[in-house]
Short mmCIF file of N, CA and C in Angstrom, two decimals:
data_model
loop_
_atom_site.label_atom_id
_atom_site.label_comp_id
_atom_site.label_asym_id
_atom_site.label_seq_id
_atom_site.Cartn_x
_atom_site.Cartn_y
_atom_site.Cartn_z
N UNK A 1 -6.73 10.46 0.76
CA UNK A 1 -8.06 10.98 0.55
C UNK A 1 -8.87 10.68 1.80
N UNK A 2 -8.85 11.66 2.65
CA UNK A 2 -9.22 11.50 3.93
C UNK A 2 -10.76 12.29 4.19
N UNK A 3 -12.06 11.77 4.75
CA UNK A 3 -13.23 12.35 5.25
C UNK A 3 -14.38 12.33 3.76
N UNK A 4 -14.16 11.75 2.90
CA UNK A 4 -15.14 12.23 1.65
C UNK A 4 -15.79 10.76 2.03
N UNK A 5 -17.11 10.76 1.81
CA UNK A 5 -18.26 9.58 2.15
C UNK A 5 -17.70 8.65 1.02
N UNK A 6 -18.19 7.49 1.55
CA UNK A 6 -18.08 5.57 1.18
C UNK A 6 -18.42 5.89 -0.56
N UNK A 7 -19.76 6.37 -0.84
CA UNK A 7 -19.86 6.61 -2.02
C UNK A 7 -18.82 7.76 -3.41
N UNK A 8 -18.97 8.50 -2.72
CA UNK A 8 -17.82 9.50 -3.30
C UNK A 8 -16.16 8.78 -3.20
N UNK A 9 -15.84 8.02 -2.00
CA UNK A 9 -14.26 7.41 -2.47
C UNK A 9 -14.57 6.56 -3.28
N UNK A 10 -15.51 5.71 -3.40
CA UNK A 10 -15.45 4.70 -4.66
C UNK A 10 -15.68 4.75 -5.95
N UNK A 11 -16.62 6.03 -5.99
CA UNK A 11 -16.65 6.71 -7.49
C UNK A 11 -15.07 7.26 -7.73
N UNK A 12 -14.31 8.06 -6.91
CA UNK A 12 -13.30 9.09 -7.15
C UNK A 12 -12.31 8.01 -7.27
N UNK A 13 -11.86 7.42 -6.46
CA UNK A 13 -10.76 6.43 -6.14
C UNK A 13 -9.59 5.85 -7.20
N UNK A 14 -10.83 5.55 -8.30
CA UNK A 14 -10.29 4.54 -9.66
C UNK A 14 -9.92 5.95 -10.83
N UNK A 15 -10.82 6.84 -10.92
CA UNK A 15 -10.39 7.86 -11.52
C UNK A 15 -9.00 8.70 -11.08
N UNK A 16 -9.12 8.80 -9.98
CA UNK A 16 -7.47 9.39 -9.66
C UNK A 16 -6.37 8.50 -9.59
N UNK A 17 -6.45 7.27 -9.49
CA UNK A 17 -5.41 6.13 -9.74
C UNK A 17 -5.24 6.62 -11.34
N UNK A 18 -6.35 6.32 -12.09
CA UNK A 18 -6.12 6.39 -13.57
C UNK A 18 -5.24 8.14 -14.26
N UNK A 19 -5.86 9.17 -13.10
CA UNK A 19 -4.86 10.07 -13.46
C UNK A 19 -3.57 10.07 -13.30
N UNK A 20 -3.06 8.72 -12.54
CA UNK A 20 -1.76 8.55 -12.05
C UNK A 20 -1.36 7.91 -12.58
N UNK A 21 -1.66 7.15 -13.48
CA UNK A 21 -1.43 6.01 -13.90
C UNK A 21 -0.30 6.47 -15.10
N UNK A 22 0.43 7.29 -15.46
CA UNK A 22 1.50 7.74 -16.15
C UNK A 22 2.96 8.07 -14.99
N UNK A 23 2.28 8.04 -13.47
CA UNK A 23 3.93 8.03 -12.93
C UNK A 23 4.45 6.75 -12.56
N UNK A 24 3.45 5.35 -13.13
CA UNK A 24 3.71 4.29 -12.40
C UNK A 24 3.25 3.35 -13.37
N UNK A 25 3.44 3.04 -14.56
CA UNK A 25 2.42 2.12 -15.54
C UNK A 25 3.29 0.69 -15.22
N UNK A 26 3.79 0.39 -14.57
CA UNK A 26 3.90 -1.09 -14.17
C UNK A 26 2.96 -2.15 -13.59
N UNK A 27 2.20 -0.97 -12.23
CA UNK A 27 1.83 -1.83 -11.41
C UNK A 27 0.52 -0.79 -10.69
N UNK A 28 -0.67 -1.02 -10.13
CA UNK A 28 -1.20 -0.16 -9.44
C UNK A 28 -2.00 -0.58 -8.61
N UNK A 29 -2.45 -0.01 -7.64
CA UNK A 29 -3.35 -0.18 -6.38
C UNK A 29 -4.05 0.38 -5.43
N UNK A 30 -5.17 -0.19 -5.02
CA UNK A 30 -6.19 0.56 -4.76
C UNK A 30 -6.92 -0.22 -3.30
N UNK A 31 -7.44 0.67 -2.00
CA UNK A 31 -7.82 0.17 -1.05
C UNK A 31 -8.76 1.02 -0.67
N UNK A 32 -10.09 0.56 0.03
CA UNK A 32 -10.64 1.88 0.38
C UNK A 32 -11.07 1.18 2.00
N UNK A 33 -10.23 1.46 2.48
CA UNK A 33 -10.25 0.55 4.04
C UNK A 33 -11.32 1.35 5.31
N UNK A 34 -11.92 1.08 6.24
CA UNK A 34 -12.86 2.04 7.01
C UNK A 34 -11.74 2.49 8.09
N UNK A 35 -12.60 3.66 8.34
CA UNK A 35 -11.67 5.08 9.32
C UNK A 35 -12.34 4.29 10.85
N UNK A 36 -11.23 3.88 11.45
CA UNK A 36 -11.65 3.80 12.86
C UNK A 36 -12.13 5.33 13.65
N UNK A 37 -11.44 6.39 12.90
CA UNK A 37 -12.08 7.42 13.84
C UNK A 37 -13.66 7.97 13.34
N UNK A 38 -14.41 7.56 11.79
CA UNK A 38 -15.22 8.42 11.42
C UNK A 38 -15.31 6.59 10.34
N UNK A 39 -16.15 6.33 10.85
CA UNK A 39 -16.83 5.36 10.49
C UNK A 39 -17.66 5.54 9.02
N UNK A 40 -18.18 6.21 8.58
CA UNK A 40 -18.68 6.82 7.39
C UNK A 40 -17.95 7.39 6.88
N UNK A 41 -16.22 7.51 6.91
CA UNK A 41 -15.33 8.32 5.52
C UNK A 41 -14.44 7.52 6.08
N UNK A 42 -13.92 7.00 4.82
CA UNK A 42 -13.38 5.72 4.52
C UNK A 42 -11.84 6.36 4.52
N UNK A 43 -10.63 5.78 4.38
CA UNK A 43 -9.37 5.61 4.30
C UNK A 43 -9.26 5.13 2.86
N UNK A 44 -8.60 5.98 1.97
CA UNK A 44 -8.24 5.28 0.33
C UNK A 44 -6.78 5.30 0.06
N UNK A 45 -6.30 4.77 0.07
CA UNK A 45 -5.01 4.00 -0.06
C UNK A 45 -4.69 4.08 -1.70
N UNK A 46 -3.86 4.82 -2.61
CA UNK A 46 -3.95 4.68 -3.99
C UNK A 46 -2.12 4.62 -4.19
N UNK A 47 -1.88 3.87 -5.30
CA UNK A 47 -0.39 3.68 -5.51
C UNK A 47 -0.54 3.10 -6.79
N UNK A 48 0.30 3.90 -7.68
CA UNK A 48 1.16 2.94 -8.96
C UNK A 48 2.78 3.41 -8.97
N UNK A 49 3.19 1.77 -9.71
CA UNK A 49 4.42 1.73 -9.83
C UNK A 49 5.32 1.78 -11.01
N UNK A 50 6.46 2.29 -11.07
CA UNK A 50 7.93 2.07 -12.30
C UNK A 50 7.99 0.72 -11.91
N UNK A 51 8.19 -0.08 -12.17
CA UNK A 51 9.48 -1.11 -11.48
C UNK A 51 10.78 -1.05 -12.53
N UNK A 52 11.62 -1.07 -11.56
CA UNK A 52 12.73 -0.86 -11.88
C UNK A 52 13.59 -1.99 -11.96
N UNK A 53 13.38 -2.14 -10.30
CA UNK A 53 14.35 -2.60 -9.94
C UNK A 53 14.09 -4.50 -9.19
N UNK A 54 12.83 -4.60 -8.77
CA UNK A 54 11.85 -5.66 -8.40
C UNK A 54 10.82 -6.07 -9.54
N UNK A 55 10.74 -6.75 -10.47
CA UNK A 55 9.99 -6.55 -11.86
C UNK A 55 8.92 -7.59 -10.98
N UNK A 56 9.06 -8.13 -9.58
CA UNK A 56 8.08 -9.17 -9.47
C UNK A 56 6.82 -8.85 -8.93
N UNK A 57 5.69 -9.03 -8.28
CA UNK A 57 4.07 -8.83 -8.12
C UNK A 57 4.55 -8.26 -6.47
N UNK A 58 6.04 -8.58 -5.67
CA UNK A 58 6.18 -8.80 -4.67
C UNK A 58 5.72 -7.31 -3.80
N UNK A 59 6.01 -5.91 -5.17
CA UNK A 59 6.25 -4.82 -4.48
C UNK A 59 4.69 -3.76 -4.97
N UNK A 60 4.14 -4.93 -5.00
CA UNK A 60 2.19 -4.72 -5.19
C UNK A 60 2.42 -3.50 -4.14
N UNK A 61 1.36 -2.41 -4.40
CA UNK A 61 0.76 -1.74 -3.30
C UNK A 61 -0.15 -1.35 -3.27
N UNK A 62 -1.46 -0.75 -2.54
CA UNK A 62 -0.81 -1.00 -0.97
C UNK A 62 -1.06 -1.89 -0.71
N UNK A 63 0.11 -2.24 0.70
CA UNK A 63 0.37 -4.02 1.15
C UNK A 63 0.37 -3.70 2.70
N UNK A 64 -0.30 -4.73 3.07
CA UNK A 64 -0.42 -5.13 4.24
C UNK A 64 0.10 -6.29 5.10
N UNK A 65 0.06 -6.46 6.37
CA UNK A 65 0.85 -7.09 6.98
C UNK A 65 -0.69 -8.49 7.27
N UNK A 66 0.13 -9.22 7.84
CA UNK A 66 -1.01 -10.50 8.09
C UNK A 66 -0.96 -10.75 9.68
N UNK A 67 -1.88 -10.15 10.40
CA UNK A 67 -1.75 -10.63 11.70
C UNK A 67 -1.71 -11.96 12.05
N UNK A 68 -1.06 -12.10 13.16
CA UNK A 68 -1.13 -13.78 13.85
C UNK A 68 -2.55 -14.27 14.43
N UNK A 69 -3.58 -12.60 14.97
CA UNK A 69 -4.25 -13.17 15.64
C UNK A 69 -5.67 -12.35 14.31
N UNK A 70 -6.66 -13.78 14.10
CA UNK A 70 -7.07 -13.24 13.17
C UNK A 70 -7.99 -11.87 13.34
N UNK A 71 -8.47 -11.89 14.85
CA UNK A 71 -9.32 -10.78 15.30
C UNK A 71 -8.49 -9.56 14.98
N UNK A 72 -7.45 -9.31 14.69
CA UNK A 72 -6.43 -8.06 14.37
C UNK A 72 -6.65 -7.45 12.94
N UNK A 73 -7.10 -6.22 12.86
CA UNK A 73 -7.08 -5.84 10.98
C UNK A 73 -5.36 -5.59 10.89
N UNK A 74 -5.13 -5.45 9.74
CA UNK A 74 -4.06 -5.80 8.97
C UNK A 74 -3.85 -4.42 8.92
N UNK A 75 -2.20 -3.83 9.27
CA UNK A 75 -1.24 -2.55 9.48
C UNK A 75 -1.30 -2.15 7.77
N UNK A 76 -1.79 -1.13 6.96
CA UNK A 76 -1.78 -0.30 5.62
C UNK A 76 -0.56 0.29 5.49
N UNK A 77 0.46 -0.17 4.21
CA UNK A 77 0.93 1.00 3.74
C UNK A 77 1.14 1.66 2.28
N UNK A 78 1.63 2.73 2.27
CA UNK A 78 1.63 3.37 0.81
C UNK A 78 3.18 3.47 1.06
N UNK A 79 4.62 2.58 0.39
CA UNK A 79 5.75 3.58 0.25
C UNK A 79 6.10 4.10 -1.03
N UNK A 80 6.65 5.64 -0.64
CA UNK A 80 7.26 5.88 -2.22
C UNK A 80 8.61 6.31 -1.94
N UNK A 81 9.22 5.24 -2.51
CA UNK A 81 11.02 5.48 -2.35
C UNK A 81 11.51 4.17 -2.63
N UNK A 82 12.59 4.02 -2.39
CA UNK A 82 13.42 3.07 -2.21
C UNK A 82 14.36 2.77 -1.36
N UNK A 83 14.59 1.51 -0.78
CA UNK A 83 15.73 1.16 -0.02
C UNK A 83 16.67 0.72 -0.72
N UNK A 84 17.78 1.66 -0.68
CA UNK A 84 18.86 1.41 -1.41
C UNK A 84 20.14 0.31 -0.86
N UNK A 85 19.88 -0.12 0.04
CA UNK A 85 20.94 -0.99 0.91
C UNK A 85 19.87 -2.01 1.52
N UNK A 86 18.91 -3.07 0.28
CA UNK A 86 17.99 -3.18 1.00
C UNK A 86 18.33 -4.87 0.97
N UNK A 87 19.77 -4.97 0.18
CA UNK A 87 20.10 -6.20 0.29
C UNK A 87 21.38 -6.37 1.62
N UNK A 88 21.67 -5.57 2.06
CA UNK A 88 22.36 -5.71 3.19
C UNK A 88 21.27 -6.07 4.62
N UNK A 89 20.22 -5.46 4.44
CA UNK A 89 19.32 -5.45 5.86
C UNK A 89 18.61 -6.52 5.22
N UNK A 90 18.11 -7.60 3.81
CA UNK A 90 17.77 -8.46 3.80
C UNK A 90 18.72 -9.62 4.75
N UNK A 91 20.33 -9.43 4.54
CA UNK A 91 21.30 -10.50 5.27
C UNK A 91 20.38 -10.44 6.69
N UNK A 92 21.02 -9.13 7.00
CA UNK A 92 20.58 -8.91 8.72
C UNK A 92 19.58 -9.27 9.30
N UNK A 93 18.07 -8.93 8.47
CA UNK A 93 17.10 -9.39 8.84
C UNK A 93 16.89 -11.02 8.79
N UNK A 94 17.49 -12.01 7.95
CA UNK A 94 17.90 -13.45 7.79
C UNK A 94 18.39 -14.02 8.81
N UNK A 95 19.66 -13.03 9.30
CA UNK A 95 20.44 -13.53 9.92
C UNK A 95 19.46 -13.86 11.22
N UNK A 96 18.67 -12.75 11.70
CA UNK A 96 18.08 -12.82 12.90
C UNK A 96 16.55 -13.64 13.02
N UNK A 97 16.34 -14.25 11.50
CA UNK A 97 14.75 -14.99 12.07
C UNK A 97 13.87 -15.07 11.28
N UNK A 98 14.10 -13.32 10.34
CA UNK A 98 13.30 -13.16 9.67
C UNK A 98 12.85 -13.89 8.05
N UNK A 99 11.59 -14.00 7.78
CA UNK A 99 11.69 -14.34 6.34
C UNK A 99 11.46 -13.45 5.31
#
């Protein structure tokens, strides 16, 4: 939901989650983050979930990353899919550092 004013995403935002809220009744989420290009129309971020397969809080969305440096805003995302081999690239990613 891209260019609609600060007021209009926050009225609309929760209502269209709630129209969604039958492809995903597990889990849902909501962001209304500011547009670096258009400062007055906000970025809305909306997601609900099945869980299927992760029943834990882990696969919340949308989720963001935590910068190191705190002056940094935090990278947004919305995914819809799955990684199906996502315990093989958990090894890999282990193997190399990651947590």
């Amino acid at each position: 939901m891209l260019g609609v004013p600060w007021d209009l995403a926050q009225e609309a935002a929760p209502r269209m989650l709630t129209a969604m809220h039958h492809r995903g009744p597990d889990d849902s989420g909501l962001e209304i983050l500011q547009n670096p290009q258009a400062q007055d129309r906000p970025v809305v971020l909306l997601h609900t979930r099945l869980a299927i397969l992760d029943l834990t809080s882990a696969g919340h969305q949308p989720m963001s990353d935590h910068p190191a440096d705190p002056r940094q805003k935090p990278n947004w995302i919305v995914f819809n899919g799955e990684v199906f081999n996502y315990q093989d690239l958990h090894l890999e990613l282990a193997r190399a550092g990651w947590p």
